[in-house]
mmCIF file with all atom_site columns, C-alpha atoms in Angstrom:
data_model
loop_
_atom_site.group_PDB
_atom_site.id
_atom_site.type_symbol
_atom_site.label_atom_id
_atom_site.label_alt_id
_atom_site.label_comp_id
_atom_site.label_asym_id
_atom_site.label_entity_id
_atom_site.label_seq_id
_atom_site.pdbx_PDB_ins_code
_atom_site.Cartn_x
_atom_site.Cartn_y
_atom_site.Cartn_z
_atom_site.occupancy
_atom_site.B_iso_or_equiv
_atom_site.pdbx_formal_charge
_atom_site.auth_seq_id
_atom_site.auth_comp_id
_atom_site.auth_asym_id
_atom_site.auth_atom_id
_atom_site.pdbx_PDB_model_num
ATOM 1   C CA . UNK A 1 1   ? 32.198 100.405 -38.456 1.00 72.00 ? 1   UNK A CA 1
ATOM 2   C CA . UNK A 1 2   ? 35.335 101.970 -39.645 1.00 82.00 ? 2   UNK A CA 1
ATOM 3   C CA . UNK A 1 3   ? 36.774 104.921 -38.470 1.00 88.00 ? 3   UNK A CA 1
ATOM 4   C CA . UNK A 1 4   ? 38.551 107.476 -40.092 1.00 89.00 ? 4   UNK A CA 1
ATOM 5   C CA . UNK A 1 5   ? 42.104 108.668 -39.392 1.00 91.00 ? 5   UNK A CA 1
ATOM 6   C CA . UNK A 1 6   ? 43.399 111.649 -37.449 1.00 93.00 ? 6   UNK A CA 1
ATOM 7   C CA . UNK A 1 7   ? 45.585 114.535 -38.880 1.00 95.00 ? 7   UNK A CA 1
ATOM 8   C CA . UNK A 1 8   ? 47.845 113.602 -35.971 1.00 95.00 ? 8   UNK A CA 1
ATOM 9   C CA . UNK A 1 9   ? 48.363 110.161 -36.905 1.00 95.00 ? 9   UNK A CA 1
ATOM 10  C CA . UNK A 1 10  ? 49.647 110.958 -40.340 1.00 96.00 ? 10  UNK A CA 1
ATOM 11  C CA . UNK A 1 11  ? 51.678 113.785 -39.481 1.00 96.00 ? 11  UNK A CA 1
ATOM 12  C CA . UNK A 1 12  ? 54.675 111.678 -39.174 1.00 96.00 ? 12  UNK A CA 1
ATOM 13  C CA . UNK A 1 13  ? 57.592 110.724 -41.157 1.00 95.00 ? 13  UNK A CA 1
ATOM 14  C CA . UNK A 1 14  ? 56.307 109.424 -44.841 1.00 96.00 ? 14  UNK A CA 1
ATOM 15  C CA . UNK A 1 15  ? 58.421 105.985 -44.153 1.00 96.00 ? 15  UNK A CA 1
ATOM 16  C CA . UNK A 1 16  ? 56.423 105.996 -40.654 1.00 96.00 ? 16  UNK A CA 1
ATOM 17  C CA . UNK A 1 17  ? 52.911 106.718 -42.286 1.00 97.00 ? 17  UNK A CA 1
ATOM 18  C CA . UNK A 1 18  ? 53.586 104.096 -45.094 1.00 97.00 ? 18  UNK A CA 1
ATOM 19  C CA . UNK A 1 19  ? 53.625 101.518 -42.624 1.00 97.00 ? 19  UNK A CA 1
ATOM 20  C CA . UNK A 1 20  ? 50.725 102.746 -40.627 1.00 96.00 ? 20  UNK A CA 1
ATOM 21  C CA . UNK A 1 21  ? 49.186 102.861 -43.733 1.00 97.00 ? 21  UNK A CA 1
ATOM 22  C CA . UNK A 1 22  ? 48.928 99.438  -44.880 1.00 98.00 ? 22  UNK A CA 1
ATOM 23  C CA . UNK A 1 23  ? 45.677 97.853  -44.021 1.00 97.00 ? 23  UNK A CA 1
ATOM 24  C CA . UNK A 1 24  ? 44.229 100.629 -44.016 1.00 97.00 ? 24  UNK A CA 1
ATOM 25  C CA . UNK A 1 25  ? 40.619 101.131 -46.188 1.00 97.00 ? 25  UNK A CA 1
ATOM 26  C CA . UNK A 1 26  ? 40.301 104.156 -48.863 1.00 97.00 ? 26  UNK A CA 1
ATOM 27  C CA . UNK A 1 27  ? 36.986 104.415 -50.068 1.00 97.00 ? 27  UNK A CA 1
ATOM 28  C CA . UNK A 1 28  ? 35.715 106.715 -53.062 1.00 98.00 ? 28  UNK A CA 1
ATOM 29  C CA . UNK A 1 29  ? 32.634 107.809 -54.042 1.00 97.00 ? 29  UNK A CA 1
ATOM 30  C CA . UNK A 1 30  ? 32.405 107.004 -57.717 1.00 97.00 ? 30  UNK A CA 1
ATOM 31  C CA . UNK A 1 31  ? 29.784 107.502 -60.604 1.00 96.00 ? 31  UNK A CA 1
ATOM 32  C CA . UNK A 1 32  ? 28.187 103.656 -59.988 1.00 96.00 ? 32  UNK A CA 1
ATOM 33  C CA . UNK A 1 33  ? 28.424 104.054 -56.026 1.00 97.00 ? 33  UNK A CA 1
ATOM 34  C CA . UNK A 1 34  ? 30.745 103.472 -53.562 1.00 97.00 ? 34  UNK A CA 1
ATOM 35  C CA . UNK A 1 35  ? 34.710 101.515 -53.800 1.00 98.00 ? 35  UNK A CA 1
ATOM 36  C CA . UNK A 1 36  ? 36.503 100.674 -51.343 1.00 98.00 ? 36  UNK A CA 1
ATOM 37  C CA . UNK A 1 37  ? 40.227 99.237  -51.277 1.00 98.00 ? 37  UNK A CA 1
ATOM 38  C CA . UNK A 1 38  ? 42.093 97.886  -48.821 1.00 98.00 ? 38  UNK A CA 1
ATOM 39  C CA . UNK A 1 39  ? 46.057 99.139  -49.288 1.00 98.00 ? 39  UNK A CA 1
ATOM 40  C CA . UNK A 1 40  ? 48.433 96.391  -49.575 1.00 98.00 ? 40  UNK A CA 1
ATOM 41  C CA . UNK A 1 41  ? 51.751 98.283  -51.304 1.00 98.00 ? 41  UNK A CA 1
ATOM 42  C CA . UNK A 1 42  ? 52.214 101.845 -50.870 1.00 98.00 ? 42  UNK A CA 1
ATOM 43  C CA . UNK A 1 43  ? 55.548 104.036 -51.408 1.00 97.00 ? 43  UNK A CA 1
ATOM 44  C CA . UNK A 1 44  ? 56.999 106.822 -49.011 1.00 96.00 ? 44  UNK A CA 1
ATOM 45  C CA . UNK A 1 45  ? 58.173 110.223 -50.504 1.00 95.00 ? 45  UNK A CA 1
ATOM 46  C CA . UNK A 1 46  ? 59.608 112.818 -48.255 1.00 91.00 ? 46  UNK A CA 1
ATOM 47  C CA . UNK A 1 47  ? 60.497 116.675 -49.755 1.00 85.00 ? 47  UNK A CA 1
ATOM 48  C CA . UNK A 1 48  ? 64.352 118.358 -49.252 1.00 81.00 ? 48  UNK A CA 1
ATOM 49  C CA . UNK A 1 49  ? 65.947 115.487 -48.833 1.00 88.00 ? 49  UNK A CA 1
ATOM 50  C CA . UNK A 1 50  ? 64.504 113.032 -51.574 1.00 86.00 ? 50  UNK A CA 1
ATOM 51  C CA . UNK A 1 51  ? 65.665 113.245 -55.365 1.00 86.00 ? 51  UNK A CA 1
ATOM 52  C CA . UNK A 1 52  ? 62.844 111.115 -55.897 1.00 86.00 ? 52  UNK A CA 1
ATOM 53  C CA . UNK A 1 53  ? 59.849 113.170 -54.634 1.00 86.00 ? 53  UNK A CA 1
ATOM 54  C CA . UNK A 1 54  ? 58.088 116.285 -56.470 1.00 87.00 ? 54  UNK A CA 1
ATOM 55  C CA . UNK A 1 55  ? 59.136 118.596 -53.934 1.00 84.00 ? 55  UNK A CA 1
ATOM 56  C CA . UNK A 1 56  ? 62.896 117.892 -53.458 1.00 83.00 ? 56  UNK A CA 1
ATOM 57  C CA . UNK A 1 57  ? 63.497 121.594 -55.951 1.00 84.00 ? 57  UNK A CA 1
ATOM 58  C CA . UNK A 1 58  ? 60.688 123.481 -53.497 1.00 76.00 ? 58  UNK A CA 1
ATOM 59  C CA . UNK A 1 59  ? 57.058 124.369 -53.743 1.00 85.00 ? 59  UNK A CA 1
ATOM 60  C CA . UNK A 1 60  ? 55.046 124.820 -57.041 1.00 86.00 ? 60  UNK A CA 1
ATOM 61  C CA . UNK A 1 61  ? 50.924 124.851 -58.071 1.00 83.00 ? 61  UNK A CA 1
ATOM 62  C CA . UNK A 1 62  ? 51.621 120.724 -58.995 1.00 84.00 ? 62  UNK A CA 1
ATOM 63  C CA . UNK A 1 63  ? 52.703 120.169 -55.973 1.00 87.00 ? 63  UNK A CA 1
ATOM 64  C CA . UNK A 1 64  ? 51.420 122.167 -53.236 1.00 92.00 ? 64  UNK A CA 1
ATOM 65  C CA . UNK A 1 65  ? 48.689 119.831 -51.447 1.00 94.00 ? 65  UNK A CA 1
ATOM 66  C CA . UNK A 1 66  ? 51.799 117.699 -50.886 1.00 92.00 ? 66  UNK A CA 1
ATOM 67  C CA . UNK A 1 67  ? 53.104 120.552 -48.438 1.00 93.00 ? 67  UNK A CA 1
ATOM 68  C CA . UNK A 1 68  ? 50.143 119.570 -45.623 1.00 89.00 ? 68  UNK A CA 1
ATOM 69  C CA . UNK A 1 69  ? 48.449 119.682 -43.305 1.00 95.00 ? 69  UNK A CA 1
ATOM 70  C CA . UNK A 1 70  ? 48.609 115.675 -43.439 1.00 97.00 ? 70  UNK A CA 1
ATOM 71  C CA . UNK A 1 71  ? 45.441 113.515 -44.507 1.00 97.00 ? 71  UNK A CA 1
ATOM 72  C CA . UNK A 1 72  ? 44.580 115.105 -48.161 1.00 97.00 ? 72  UNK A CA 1
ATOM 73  C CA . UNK A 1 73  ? 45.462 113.574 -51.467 1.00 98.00 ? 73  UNK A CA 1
ATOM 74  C CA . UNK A 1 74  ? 47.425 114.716 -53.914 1.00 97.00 ? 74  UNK A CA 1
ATOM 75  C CA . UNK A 1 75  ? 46.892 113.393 -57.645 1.00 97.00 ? 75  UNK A CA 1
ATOM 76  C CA . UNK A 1 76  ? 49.430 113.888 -60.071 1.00 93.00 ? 76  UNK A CA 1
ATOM 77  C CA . UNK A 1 77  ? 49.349 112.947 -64.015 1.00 91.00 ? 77  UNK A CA 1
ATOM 78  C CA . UNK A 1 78  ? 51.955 110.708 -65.387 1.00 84.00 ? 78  UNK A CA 1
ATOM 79  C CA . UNK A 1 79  ? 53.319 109.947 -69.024 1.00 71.00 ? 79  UNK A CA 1
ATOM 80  C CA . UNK A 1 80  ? 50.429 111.815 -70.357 1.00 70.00 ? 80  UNK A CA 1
ATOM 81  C CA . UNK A 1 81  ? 47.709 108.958 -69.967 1.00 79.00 ? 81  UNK A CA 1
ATOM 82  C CA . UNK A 1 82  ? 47.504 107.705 -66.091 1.00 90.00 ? 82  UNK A CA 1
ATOM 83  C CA . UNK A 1 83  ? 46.675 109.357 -62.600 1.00 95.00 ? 83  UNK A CA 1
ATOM 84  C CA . UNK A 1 84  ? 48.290 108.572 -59.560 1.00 95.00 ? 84  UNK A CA 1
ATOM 85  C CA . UNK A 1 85  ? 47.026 108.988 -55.863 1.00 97.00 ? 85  UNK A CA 1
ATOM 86  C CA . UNK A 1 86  ? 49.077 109.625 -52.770 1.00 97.00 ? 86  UNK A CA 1
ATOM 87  C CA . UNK A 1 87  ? 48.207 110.415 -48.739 1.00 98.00 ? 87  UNK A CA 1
ATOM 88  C CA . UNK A 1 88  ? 49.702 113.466 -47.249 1.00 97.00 ? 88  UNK A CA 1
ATOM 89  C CA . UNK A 1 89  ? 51.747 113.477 -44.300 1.00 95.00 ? 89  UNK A CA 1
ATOM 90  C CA . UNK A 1 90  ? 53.691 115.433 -42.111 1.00 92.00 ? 90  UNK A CA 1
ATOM 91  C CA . UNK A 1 91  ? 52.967 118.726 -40.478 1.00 90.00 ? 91  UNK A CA 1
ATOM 92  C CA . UNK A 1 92  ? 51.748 121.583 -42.295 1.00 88.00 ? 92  UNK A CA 1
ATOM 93  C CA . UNK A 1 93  ? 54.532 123.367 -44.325 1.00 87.00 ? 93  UNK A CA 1
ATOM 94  C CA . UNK A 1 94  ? 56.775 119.961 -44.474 1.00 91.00 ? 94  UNK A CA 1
ATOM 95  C CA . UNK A 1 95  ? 56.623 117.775 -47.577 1.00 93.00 ? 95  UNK A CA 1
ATOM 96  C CA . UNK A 1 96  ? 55.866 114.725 -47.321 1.00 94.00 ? 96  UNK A CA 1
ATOM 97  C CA . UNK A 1 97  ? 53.264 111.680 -49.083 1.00 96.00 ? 97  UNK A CA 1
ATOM 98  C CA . UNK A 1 98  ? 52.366 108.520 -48.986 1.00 98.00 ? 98  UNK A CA 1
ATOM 99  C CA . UNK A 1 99  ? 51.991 107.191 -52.605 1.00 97.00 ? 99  UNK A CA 1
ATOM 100 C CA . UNK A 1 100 ? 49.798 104.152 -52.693 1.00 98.00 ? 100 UNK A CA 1
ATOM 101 C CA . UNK A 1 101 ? 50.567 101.622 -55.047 1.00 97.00 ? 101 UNK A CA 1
ATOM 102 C CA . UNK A 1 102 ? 47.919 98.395  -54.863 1.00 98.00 ? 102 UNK A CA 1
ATOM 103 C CA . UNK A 1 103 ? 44.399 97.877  -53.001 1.00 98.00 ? 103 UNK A CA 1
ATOM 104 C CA . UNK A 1 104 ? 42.409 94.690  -52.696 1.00 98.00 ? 104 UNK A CA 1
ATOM 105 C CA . UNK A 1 105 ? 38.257 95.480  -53.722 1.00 98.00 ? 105 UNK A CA 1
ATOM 106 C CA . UNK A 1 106 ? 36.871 95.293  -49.911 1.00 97.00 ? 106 UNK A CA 1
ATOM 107 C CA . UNK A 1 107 ? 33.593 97.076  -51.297 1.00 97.00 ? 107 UNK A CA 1
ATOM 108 C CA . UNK A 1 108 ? 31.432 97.680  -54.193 1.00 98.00 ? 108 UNK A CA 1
ATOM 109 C CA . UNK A 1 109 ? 33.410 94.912  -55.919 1.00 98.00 ? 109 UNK A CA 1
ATOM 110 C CA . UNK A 1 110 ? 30.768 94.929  -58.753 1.00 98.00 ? 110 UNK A CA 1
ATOM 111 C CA . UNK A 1 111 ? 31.415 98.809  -59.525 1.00 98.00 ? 111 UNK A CA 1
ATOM 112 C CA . UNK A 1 112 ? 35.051 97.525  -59.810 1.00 98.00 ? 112 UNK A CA 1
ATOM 113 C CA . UNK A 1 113 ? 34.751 95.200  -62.175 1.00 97.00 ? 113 UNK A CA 1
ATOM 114 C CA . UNK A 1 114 ? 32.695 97.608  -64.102 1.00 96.00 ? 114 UNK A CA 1
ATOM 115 C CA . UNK A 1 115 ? 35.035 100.339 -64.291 1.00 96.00 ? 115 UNK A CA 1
ATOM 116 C CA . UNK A 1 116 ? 38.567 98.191  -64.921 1.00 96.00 ? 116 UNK A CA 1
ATOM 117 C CA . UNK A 1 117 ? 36.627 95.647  -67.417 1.00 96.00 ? 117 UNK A CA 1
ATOM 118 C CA . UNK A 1 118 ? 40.336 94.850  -68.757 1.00 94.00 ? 118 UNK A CA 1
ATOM 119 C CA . UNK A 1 119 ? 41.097 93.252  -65.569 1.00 96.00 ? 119 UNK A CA 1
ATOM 120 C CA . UNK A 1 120 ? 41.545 89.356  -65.619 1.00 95.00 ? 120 UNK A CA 1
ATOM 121 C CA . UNK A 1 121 ? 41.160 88.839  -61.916 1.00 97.00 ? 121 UNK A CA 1
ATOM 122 C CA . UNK A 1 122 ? 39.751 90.573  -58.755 1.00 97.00 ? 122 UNK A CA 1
ATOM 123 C CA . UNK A 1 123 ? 43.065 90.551  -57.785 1.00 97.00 ? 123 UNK A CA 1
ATOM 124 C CA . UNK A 1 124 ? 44.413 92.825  -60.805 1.00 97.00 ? 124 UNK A CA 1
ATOM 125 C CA . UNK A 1 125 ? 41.960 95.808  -60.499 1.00 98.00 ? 125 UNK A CA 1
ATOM 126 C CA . UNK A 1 126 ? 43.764 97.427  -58.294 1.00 98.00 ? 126 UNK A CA 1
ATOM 127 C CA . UNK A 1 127 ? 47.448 96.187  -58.771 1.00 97.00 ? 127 UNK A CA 1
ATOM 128 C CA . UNK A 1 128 ? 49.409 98.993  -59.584 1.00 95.00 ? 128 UNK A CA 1
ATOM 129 C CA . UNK A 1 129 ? 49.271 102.752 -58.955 1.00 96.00 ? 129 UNK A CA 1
ATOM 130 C CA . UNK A 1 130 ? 47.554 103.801 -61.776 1.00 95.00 ? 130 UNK A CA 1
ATOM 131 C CA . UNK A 1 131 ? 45.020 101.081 -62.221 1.00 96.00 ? 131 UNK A CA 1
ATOM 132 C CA . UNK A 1 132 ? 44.613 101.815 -58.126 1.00 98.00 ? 132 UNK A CA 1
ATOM 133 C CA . UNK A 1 133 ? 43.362 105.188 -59.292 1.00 97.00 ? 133 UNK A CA 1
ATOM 134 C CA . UNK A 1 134 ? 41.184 103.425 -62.308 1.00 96.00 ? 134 UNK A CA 1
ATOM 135 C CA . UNK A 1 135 ? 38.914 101.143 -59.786 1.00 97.00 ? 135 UNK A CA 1
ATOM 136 C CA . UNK A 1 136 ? 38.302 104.514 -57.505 1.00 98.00 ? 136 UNK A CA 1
ATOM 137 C CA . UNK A 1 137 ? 37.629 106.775 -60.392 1.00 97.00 ? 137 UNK A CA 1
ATOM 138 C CA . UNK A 1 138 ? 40.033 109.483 -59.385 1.00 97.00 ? 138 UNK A CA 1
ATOM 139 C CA . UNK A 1 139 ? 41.301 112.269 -61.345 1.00 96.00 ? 139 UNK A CA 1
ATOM 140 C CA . UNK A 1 140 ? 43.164 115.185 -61.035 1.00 95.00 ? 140 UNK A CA 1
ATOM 141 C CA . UNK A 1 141 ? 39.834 117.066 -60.038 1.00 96.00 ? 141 UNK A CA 1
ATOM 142 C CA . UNK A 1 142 ? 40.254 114.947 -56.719 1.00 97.00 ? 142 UNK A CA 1
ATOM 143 C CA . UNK A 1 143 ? 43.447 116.724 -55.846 1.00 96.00 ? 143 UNK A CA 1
ATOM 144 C CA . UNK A 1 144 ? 43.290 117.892 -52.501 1.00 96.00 ? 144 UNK A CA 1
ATOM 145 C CA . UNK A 1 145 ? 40.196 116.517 -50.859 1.00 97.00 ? 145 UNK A CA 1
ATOM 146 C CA . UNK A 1 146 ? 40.167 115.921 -47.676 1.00 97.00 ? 146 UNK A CA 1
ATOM 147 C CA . UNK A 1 147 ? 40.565 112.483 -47.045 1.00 97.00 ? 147 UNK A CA 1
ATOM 148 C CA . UNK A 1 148 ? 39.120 113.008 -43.132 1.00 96.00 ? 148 UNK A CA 1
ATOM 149 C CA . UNK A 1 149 ? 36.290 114.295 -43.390 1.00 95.00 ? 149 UNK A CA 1
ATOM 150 C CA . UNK A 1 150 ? 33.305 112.641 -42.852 1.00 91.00 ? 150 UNK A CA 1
ATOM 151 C CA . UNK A 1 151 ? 31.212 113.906 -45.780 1.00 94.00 ? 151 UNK A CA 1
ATOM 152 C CA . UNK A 1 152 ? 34.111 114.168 -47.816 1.00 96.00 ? 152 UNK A CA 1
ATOM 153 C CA . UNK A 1 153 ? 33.705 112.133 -51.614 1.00 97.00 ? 153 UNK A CA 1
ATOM 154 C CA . UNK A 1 154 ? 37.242 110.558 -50.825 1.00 98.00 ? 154 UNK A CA 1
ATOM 155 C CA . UNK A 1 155 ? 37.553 108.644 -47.310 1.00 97.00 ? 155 UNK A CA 1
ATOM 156 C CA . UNK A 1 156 ? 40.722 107.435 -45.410 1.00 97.00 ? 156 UNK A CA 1
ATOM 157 C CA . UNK A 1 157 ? 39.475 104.777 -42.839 1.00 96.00 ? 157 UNK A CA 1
ATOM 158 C CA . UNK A 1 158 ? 41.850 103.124 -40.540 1.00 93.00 ? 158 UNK A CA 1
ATOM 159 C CA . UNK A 1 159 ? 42.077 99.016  -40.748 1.00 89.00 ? 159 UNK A CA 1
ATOM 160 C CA . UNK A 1 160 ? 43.192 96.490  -38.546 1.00 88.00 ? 160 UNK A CA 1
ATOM 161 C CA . UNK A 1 161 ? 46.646 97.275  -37.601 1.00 87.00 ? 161 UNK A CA 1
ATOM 162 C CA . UNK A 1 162 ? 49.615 95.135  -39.698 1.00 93.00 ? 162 UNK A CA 1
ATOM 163 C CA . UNK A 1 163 ? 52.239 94.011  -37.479 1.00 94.00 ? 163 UNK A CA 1
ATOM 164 C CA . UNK A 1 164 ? 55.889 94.836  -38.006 1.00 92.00 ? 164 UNK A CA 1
ATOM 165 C CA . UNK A 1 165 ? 57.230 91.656  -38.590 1.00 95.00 ? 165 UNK A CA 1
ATOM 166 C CA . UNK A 1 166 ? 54.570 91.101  -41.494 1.00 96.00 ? 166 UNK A CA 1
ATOM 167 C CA . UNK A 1 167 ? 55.645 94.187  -43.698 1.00 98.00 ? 167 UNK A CA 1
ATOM 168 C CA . UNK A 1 168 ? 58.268 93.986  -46.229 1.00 97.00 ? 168 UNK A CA 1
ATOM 169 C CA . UNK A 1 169 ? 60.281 96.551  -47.455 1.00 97.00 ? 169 UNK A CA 1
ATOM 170 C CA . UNK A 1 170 ? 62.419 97.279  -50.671 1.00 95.00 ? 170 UNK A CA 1
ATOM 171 C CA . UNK A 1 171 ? 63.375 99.747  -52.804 1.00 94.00 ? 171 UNK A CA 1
ATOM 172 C CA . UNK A 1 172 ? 61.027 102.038 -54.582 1.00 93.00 ? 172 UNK A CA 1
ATOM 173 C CA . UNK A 1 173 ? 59.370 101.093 -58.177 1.00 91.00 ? 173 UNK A CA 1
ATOM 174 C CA . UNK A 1 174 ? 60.362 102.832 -61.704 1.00 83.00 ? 174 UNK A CA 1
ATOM 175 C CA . UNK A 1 175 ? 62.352 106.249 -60.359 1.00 85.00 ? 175 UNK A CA 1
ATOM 176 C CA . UNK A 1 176 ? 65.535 107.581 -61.260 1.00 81.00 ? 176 UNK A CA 1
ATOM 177 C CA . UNK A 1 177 ? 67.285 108.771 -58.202 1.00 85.00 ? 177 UNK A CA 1
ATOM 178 C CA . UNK A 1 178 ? 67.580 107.708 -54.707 1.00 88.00 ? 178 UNK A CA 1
ATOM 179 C CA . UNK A 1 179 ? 66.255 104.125 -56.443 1.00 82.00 ? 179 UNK A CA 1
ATOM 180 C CA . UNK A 1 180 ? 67.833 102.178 -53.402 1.00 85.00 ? 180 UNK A CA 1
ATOM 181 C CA . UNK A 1 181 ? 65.992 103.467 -50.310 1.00 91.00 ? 181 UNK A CA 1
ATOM 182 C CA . UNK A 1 182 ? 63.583 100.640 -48.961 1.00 94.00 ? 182 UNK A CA 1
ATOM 183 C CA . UNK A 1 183 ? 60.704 102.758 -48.852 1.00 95.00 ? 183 UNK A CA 1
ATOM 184 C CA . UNK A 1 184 ? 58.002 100.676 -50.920 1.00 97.00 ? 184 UNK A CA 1
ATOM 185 C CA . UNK A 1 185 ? 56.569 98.569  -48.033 1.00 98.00 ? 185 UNK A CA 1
ATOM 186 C CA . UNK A 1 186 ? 53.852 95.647  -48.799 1.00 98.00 ? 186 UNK A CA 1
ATOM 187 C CA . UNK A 1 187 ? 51.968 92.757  -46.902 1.00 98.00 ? 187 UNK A CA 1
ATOM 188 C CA . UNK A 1 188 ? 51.630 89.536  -48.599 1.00 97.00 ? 188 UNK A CA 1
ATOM 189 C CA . UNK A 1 189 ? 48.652 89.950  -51.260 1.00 97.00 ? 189 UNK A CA 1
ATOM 190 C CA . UNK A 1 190 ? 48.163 88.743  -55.076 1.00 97.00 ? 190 UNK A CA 1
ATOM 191 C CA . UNK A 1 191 ? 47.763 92.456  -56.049 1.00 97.00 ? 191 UNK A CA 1
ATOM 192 C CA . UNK A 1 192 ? 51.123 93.788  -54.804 1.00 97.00 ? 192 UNK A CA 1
ATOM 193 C CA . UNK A 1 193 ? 52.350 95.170  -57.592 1.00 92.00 ? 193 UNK A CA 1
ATOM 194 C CA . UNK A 1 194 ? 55.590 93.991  -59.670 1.00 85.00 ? 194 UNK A CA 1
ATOM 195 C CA . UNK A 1 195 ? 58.893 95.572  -59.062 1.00 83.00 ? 195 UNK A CA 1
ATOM 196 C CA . UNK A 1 196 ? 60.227 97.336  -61.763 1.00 78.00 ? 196 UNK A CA 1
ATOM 197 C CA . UNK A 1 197 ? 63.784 98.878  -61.260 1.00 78.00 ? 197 UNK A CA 1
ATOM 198 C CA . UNK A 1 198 ? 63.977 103.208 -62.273 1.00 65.00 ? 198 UNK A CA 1
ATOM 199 C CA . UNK A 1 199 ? 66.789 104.591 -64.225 1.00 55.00 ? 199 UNK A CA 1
ATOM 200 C CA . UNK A 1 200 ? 70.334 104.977 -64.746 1.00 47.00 ? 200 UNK A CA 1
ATOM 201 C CA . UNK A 1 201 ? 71.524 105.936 -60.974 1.00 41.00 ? 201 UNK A CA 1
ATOM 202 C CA . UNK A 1 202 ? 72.861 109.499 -60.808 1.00 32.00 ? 202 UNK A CA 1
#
């Protein structure tokens, strides 16, 4: 059986938690019953000192699950039409997240296919931030569970541990600034994602 993470194994550095990360199981509680995915590409985001994350101008309502305590998820809408799910890290009061960016189905593979019918492979429901978010049915409403608790509708379970030298890392998919720091890690999978470079660089 599958445990569940600590708040003091996430409170780390982002770029530290992405790689502890991968692996790992989150498993959601959806309409048809339960989904679980395994993460396989996942992005780090720290606050201050990253152009590229939603806290780098300070706190706000959007935002403020991503200021701790580590191991809650904070959801986010994007370009009006897609949701997308990250892990929080750090201590409480630092910004910092995890964003995770593909899963493989590990469970409840039926429910999957049911809810991402568009999908031409197993290997596509989850392949991508937003369709990551489809398969587990999460909304904004599912900002700031508690991904470590045991009765909680959102579950963070630890996997078997990746080793280093089987992570790769480049830079981070579709933003705008700070585009070159190699903080999208993956493991070899057919539902990592495909890189897409951000904006003009500022």
């Amino acid at each position: 059986m599958r445990r569940q993470f600590t708040e003091q194994e996430l409170a780390v550095d982002p770029v530290d938690a992405a790689k502890l990360l991968l692996g790992s199981v989150l498993e959601a509680d959806t309409a048809d019953g339960p989904v679980g995915l395994r993460l396989v590409e996942v992005e780090a985001y720290r606050g201050g000192d990253d152009p590229a994350s939603h806290c780098y101008r300070g706190r706000t309502a959007r935002n403020d699950v991503m200021f701790g305590p580590a191991g809650f998820l904070y959801v986010y809408f994007v370009y009006g039409m897609h949701y997308c799910a990250n892990i929080v890290c750090l201590t409480d009061g630092v910004p910092g997240a995890v964003l995770m960016r593909a899963g493989e189905v590990v469970t409840g593979l039926e429910i999957a296919r049911k809810l991402r019918p568009s999908a031409r492979s197993d290997a596509e429901l989850a392949k991508g931030p937003a369709r990551l978010t489809s398969t587990l049915s999460l909304t904004r409403e599912d900002n700031g569970v508690n991904l470590l608790a045991p009765d909680s509708p959102v579950r963070l379970l630890a996997g078997d541990p990746v080793p280093l030298e089987s992570i790769h890392a480049g830079p981070r998919v579709g933003v705008a600034t700070a585009m070159d720091r190699p903080w999208r890690f993956w493991i070899d999978s057919p539902a990592v994602s495909t890189y897409r470079r951000g904006g003009k660089r500022r």
